[in-house]
Amino acid sequence: MSGRVAGKKVLVTGAAQGLGAATAHRLAAEGARILLTDINGDGAAAQAALINDALGAGTAFAVRHDVTRADHWAEAVELAAEALGGLSVLVNNAGIGIRGNIETCSFDDWKRGFAVNVDSVFLGCQAAIPLMKDHQPGSIVNISSIAGLIASDTMPAYNASKAAVWMLTKSVALHCAKQGWDLRCNSVHPTFVDTPILDGIAASSGREKSVVMGKLARQIPLGRVGEPDDIANGVLYLASDESRFMTGAELKLDGGISAM
Ligand SMILES: NC(=O)c1ccc[n+]([C@@H]2O[C@H](COP(=O)([O-])OP(=O)(O)OC[C@H]3O[C@@H](n4cnc5c(N)ncnc54)[C@H](O)[C@@H]3O)[C@@H](O)[C@H]2O)c1
């Protein structure tokens, strides 16, 4: 087996589409074996089948997994142990947008958003670390957002949830380091990336997606919205041993937006 993450045993959440699917394909192409999980179990299975068709049976596995549920996490980690023979990389990717400004965002939406975006990372780290510490070197990659570092008047709940992921990442990283484990934890902060999550933004604005994409691109110094592989390549670096001295850090993949 060869590749930048050859032999790594990886679990990616929210892997039925978008950044999670792109990450699973990218890591598999670089030699990892992957458990793709998603609340959309059929979607995760379809992505795993594509990977196995391309790279050989037994490269990818899939399971339906709601990241807000501790019992589902326990099952997913157990499946990783069985199917992959352990776990060395956890990519906490599943997440949702949360609509509304501070006056219009409902408390139910706030709580649902925090459950999917933040509880998921807490539960995932707690469930995975006992197995990961037996498969060092290891890496946890938490998908936050540039919105976790830069606020907007239109997304207080999303801003706050992604900021929580950013800081939770640092605490997990310090804990693992203090135990003397070669188990790193970093966060990734993308700006707008062309995935189905942007369809929701376009739909709520009532405009064509191409118009919305153009408007978003004009806000980004590099002049374009990101492609899923722009982010998957960053996750690949953090998952690989190339980043072995990097922990508790944030990787901003934002086309320069946070430099302004
Ligand atoms: N696309 C962007 O512009 C962008 C920018 C910054 C950060 N992000 C973050 O990247 C991550 C992936 O986003 P994406 O653009 O691929 O979104 P997406 O909507 O295309 O995919 C998200 C996936 O998560 C799954 N999911 C939702 N709730 C779940 C749950 N409770 N349990 C398990 N799976 C669940 C969905 O079924 C879906 O497959 C999210 O955390 C998102 O906040 C995205």
GROMACS .gro file of C-alpha atoms and ligand atoms in nm:
model
  304
    1MET     CA    1   0.000   0.000   0.000
    2SER     CA    2   0.139   0.343  -0.087
    3GLY     CA    3   0.025   0.702  -0.050
    4ARG     CA    4   0.043   0.991   0.192
    5VAL     CA    5  -0.193   0.821   0.441
    6ALA     CA    6  -0.112   0.461   0.357
    7GLY     CA    7  -0.235   0.225   0.627
    8LYS     CA    8  -0.437   0.488   0.812
    9LYS     CA    9  -0.771   0.378   0.951
   10VAL     CA   10  -1.013   0.667   0.904
   11LEU     CA   11  -1.366   0.753   1.012
   12VAL     CA   12  -1.530   1.048   0.829
   13THR     CA   13  -1.870   1.178   0.943
   14GLY     CA   14  -2.116   1.347   0.709
   15ALA     CA   15  -1.956   1.156   0.423
   16ALA     CA   16  -2.262   1.106   0.200
   17GLN     CA   17  -2.193   1.424   0.004
   18GLY     CA   18  -2.002   1.751  -0.002
   19LEU     CA   19  -1.678   1.792   0.190
   20GLY     CA   20  -1.710   1.461   0.376
   21ALA     CA   21  -1.745   1.263   0.053
   22ALA     CA   22  -1.458   1.453  -0.112
   23THR     CA   23  -1.239   1.390   0.193
   24ALA     CA   24  -1.319   1.019   0.199
   25HIS     CA   25  -1.232   0.983  -0.172
   26ARG     CA   26  -0.910   1.187  -0.134
   27LEU     CA   27  -0.783   0.994   0.171
   28ALA     CA   28  -0.872   0.659   0.014
   29ALA     CA   29  -0.682   0.753  -0.301
   30GLU     CA   30  -0.379   0.817  -0.078
   31GLY     CA   31  -0.386   0.472   0.078
   32ALA     CA   32  -0.626   0.499   0.375
   33ARG     CA   33  -0.910   0.263   0.456
   34ILE     CA   34  -1.225   0.453   0.540
   35LEU     CA   35  -1.547   0.416   0.735
   36LEU     CA   36  -1.792   0.666   0.588
   37THR     CA   37  -2.075   0.759   0.822
   38ASP     CA   38  -2.378   0.981   0.773
   39ILE     CA   39  -2.735   1.022   0.894
   40ASN     CA   40  -2.804   0.952   0.527
   41GLY     CA   41  -2.688   0.591   0.539
   42ASP     CA   42  -2.774   0.517   0.175
   43GLY     CA   43  -2.569   0.817   0.062
   44ALA     CA   44  -2.269   0.705   0.267
   45ALA     CA   45  -2.303   0.351   0.126
   46ALA     CA   46  -2.316   0.488  -0.229
   47GLN     CA   47  -1.993   0.685  -0.175
   48ALA     CA   48  -1.825   0.380  -0.018
   49ALA     CA   49  -1.928   0.171  -0.322
   50LEU     CA   50  -1.770   0.429  -0.556
   51ILE     CA   51  -1.445   0.412  -0.358
   52ASN     CA   52  -1.444   0.032  -0.360
   53ASP     CA   53  -1.515   0.026  -0.735
   54ALA     CA   54  -1.219   0.255  -0.795
   55LEU     CA   55  -0.971   0.120  -0.541
   56GLY     CA   56  -1.077  -0.234  -0.458
   57ALA     CA   57  -1.324  -0.405  -0.225
   58GLY     CA   58  -1.255  -0.356   0.144
   59THR     CA   59  -1.116  -0.003   0.105
   60ALA     CA   60  -1.434   0.165   0.228
   61PHE     CA   61  -1.724   0.079   0.457
   62ALA     CA   62  -2.037   0.273   0.547
   63VAL     CA   63  -2.286   0.300   0.828
   64ARG     CA   64  -2.587   0.516   0.912
   65HIS     CA   65  -2.478   0.736   1.201
   66ASP     CA   66  -2.647   1.034   1.365
   67VAL     CA   67  -2.357   1.230   1.513
   68THR     CA   68  -2.578   1.382   1.784
   69ARG     CA   69  -2.631   1.038   1.943
   70ALA     CA   70  -2.383   0.881   2.185
   71ASP     CA   71  -2.517   0.531   2.114
   72HIS     CA   72  -2.457   0.576   1.739
   73TRP     CA   73  -2.102   0.692   1.812
   74ALA     CA   74  -2.034   0.381   2.019
   75GLU     CA   75  -2.160   0.162   1.731
   76ALA     CA   76  -1.958   0.353   1.470
   77VAL     CA   77  -1.635   0.324   1.669
   78GLU     CA   78  -1.698  -0.047   1.728
   79LEU     CA   79  -1.751  -0.092   1.354
   80ALA     CA   80  -1.424   0.092   1.284
   81ALA     CA   81  -1.246  -0.150   1.518
   82GLU     CA   82  -1.399  -0.449   1.339
   83ALA     CA   83  -1.390  -0.336   0.976
   84LEU     CA   84  -1.070  -0.129   0.974
   85GLY     CA   85  -0.887  -0.302   1.258
   86GLY     CA   86  -0.872   0.019   1.463
   87LEU     CA   87  -0.888   0.394   1.421
   88SER     CA   88  -0.604   0.639   1.358
   89VAL     CA   89  -0.787   0.935   1.200
   90LEU     CA   90  -1.123   1.087   1.292
   91VAL     CA   91  -1.268   1.357   1.068
   92ASN     CA   92  -1.557   1.532   1.245
   93ASN     CA   93  -1.712   1.682   0.934
   94ALA     CA   94  -2.091   1.653   0.968
   95GLY     CA   95  -2.250   1.993   1.018
   96ILE     CA   96  -2.547   2.205   0.924
   97GLY     CA   97  -2.619   2.570   0.854
   98ILE     CA   98  -2.839   2.748   1.108
   99ARG     CA   99  -3.068   3.020   0.977
  100GLY     CA  100  -3.162   3.353   1.126
  101ASN     CA  101  -3.014   3.658   1.293
  102ILE     CA  102  -3.026   3.713   1.668
  103GLU     CA  103  -3.389   3.829   1.645
  104THR     CA  104  -3.516   3.562   1.408
  105CYS     CA  105  -3.318   3.246   1.491
  106SER     CA  106  -3.546   3.016   1.690
  107PHE     CA  107  -3.422   2.856   2.011
  108ASP     CA  108  -3.502   2.516   1.858
  109ASP     CA  109  -3.280   2.592   1.557
  110TRP     CA  110  -3.002   2.714   1.790
  111LYS     CA  111  -3.019   2.389   1.991
  112ARG     CA  112  -3.037   2.167   1.682
  113GLY     CA  113  -2.743   2.352   1.529
  114PHE     CA  114  -2.533   2.310   1.841
  115ALA     CA  115  -2.628   1.943   1.864
  116VAL     CA  116  -2.513   1.868   1.508
  117ASN     CA  117  -2.214   2.104   1.493
  118VAL     CA  118  -2.076   2.089   1.849
  119ASP     CA  119  -2.221   1.795   2.048
  120SER     CA  120  -2.105   1.579   1.756
  121VAL     CA  121  -1.741   1.678   1.802
  122PHE     CA  122  -1.756   1.633   2.180
  123LEU     CA  123  -1.921   1.291   2.149
  124GLY     CA  124  -1.694   1.188   1.863
  125CYS     CA  125  -1.371   1.273   2.042
  126GLN     CA  126  -1.493   1.108   2.361
  127ALA     CA  127  -1.596   0.789   2.179
  128ALA     CA  128  -1.295   0.764   1.949
  129ILE     CA  129  -0.998   0.855   2.170
  130PRO     CA  130  -0.995   0.528   2.371
  131LEU     CA  131  -0.951   0.336   2.043
  132MET     CA  132  -0.728   0.594   1.876
  133LYS     CA  133  -0.474   0.594   2.157
  134ASP     CA  134  -0.410   0.227   2.070
  135HIS     CA  135  -0.337   0.323   1.707
  136GLN     CA  136  -0.087   0.606   1.732
  137PRO     CA  137   0.018   0.823   1.560
  138GLY     CA  138  -0.332   0.958   1.531
  139SER     CA  139  -0.506   1.269   1.412
  140ILE     CA  140  -0.845   1.424   1.482
  141VAL     CA  141  -0.958   1.681   1.226
  142ASN     CA  142  -1.257   1.895   1.317
  143ILE     CA  143  -1.430   2.084   1.037
  144SER     CA  144  -1.513   2.425   1.178
  145SER     CA  145  -1.556   2.722   0.940
  146ILE     CA  146  -1.410   3.062   0.876
  147ALA     CA  147  -1.743   3.163   1.036
  148GLY     CA  148  -1.599   3.030   1.361
  149LEU     CA  149  -1.335   3.303   1.345
  150ILE     CA  150  -1.518   3.587   1.167
  151ALA     CA  151  -1.871   3.688   1.267
  152SER     CA  152  -2.164   3.790   1.053
  153ASP     CA  153  -2.486   3.961   1.159
  154THR     CA  154  -2.682   3.694   0.973
  155MET     CA  155  -2.554   3.376   1.138
  156PRO     CA  156  -2.509   3.408   1.515
  157ALA     CA  157  -2.583   3.043   1.591
  158TYR     CA  158  -2.356   2.911   1.316
  159ASN     CA  159  -2.079   3.155   1.419
  160ALA     CA  160  -2.106   3.050   1.783
  161SER     CA  161  -2.122   2.677   1.707
  162LYS     CA  162  -1.816   2.685   1.482
  163ALA     CA  163  -1.623   2.898   1.733
  164ALA     CA  164  -1.702   2.632   1.993
  165VAL     CA  165  -1.552   2.366   1.763
  166TRP     CA  166  -1.239   2.581   1.723
  167MET     CA  167  -1.179   2.605   2.100
  168LEU     CA  168  -1.289   2.249   2.179
  169THR     CA  169  -1.023   2.136   1.931
  170LYS     CA  170  -0.751   2.312   2.126
  171SER     CA  171  -0.858   2.162   2.458
  172VAL     CA  172  -0.865   1.810   2.310
  173ALA     CA  173  -0.521   1.868   2.157
  174LEU     CA  174  -0.374   1.979   2.490
  175HIS     CA  175  -0.531   1.687   2.677
  176CYS     CA  176  -0.386   1.432   2.435
  177ALA     CA  177  -0.044   1.598   2.443
  178LYS     CA  178  -0.048   1.602   2.824
  179GLN     CA  179  -0.116   1.228   2.830
  180GLY     CA  180   0.198   1.181   2.619
  181TRP     CA  181   0.000   1.043   2.325
  182ASP     CA  182   0.099   1.100   1.964
  183LEU     CA  183  -0.260   1.199   1.899
  184ARG     CA  184  -0.312   1.540   1.744
  185CYS     CA  185  -0.626   1.750   1.706
  186ASN     CA  186  -0.665   2.045   1.467
  187SER     CA  187  -0.950   2.243   1.315
  188VAL     CA  188  -1.013   2.339   0.954
  189HIS     CA  189  -1.180   2.668   0.863
  190PRO     CA  190  -1.315   2.682   0.509
  191THR     CA  191  -1.487   2.979   0.355
  192PHE     CA  192  -1.772   2.914   0.108
  193VAL     CA  193  -1.721   2.586  -0.076
  194ASP     CA  194  -1.941   2.460  -0.358
  195THR     CA  195  -2.133   2.180  -0.185
  196PRO     CA  196  -2.506   2.115  -0.133
  197ILE     CA  197  -2.490   2.330   0.185
  198LEU     CA  198  -2.473   2.635  -0.048
  199ASP     CA  199  -2.795   2.522  -0.218
  200GLY     CA  200  -2.969   2.596   0.112
  201ILE     CA  201  -2.817   2.946   0.124
  202ALA     CA  202  -2.927   3.008  -0.236
  203ALA     CA  203  -3.276   2.876  -0.171
  204SER     CA  204  -3.326   3.093   0.136
  205SER     CA  205  -3.214   3.402  -0.060
  206GLY     CA  206  -3.470   3.327  -0.333
  207ARG     CA  207  -3.206   3.375  -0.606
  208GLU     CA  208  -3.044   3.146  -0.863
  209LYS     CA  209  -2.747   2.952  -0.724
  210SER     CA  210  -2.516   3.094  -0.994
  211VAL     CA  211  -2.604   3.450  -0.887
  212VAL     CA  212  -2.540   3.366  -0.522
  213MET     CA  213  -2.211   3.193  -0.608
  214GLY     CA  214  -2.097   3.500  -0.802
  215LYS     CA  215  -2.180   3.726  -0.509
  216LEU     CA  216  -1.993   3.499  -0.267
  217ALA     CA  217  -1.691   3.478  -0.499
  218ARG     CA  218  -1.662   3.857  -0.507
  219GLN     CA  219  -1.614   3.857  -0.127
  220ILE     CA  220  -1.312   3.624  -0.152
  221PRO     CA  221  -0.970   3.774  -0.239
  222LEU     CA  222  -0.881   3.477  -0.462
  223GLY     CA  223  -1.200   3.553  -0.654
  224ARG     CA  224  -1.373   3.218  -0.639
  225VAL     CA  225  -1.572   2.992  -0.413
  226GLY     CA  226  -1.377   2.686  -0.295
  227GLU     CA  227  -1.395   2.340  -0.451
  228PRO     CA  228  -1.443   2.039  -0.218
  229ASP     CA  229  -1.091   1.916  -0.300
  230ASP     CA  230  -0.945   2.248  -0.175
  231ILE     CA  231  -1.063   2.138   0.168
  232ALA     CA  232  -1.001   1.764   0.125
  233ASN     CA  233  -0.636   1.840   0.047
  234GLY     CA  234  -0.606   2.031   0.375
  235VAL     CA  235  -0.762   1.742   0.567
  236LEU     CA  236  -0.521   1.505   0.391
  237TYR     CA  237  -0.226   1.704   0.522
  238LEU     CA  238  -0.363   1.708   0.878
  239ALA     CA  239  -0.448   1.336   0.865
  240SER     CA  240  -0.101   1.244   0.740
  241ASP     CA  241   0.221   1.223   0.938
  242GLU     CA  242   0.344   1.524   0.737
  243SER     CA  243   0.172   1.741   1.001
  244ARG     CA  244   0.312   1.551   1.300
  245PHE     CA  245   0.427   1.868   1.479
  246MET     CA  246   0.091   2.044   1.436
  247THR     CA  247  -0.170   2.023   1.709
  248GLY     CA  248  -0.425   2.258   1.860
  249ALA     CA  249  -0.395   2.469   1.548
  250GLU     CA  250  -0.639   2.607   1.291
  251LEU     CA  251  -0.597   2.566   0.918
  252LYS     CA  252  -0.771   2.852   0.738
  253LEU     CA  253  -0.873   2.755   0.384
  254ASP     CA  254  -1.053   3.075   0.300
  255GLY     CA  255  -0.912   3.222  -0.020
  256GLY     CA  256  -0.762   3.504   0.185
  257ILE     CA  257  -1.088   3.632   0.337
  258SER     CA  258  -0.951   3.641   0.694
  259ALA     CA  259  -0.645   3.837   0.585
  260MET     CA  260  -0.859   4.145   0.514
  261LIG     N1  261  -1.965   2.420   0.214
  261LIG     C1  262  -1.925   2.527   0.279
  261LIG     O1  263  -1.932   2.638   0.225
  261LIG     C2  264  -1.865   2.516   0.416
  261LIG     C3  265  -1.788   2.622   0.464
  261LIG     C4  266  -1.734   2.613   0.593
  261LIG     C5  267  -1.757   2.501   0.669
  261LIG     N2  268  -1.834   2.400   0.620
  261LIG     C6  269  -1.856   2.285   0.708
  261LIG     O2  270  -1.813   2.169   0.641
  261LIG     C7  271  -1.887   2.056   0.686
  261LIG     C8  272  -1.943   1.983   0.567
  261LIG     O3  273  -2.027   2.072   0.496
  261LIG     P1  274  -2.077   2.045   0.348
  261LIG     O4  275  -2.066   2.174   0.277
  261LIG     O5  276  -2.016   1.925   0.291
  261LIG     O6  277  -2.233   2.020   0.381
  261LIG     P2  278  -2.338   1.922   0.315
  261LIG     O7  279  -2.471   1.970   0.359
  261LIG     O8  280  -2.314   1.906   0.169
  261LIG     O9  281  -2.304   1.780   0.384
  261LIG     C9  282  -2.322   1.761   0.520
  261LIG    C10  283  -2.344   1.613   0.547
  261LIG    O10  284  -2.367   1.599   0.689
  261LIG    C11  285  -2.474   1.507   0.705
  261LIG     N3  286  -2.542   1.529   0.834
  261LIG    C12  287  -2.624   1.630   0.869
  261LIG     N4  288  -2.669   1.611   0.993
  261LIG    C13  289  -2.613   1.495   1.039
  261LIG    C14  290  -2.621   1.422   1.160
  261LIG     N5  291  -2.699   1.462   1.261
  261LIG     N6  292  -2.548   1.310   1.172
  261LIG    C15  293  -2.470   1.266   1.069
  261LIG     N7  294  -2.460   1.330   0.951
  261LIG    C16  295  -2.530   1.444   0.937
  261LIG    C17  296  -2.567   1.531   0.587
  261LIG    O11  297  -2.654   1.420   0.564
  261LIG    C18  298  -2.468   1.557   0.475
  261LIG    O12  299  -2.435   1.438   0.407
  261LIG    C19  300  -1.993   2.111   0.783
  261LIG    O13  301  -1.947   2.097   0.916
  261LIG    C20  302  -2.001   2.257   0.744
  261LIG    O14  303  -2.045   2.339   0.849
  261LIG    C21  304  -1.888   2.404   0.496
   0.00000   0.00000   0.00000
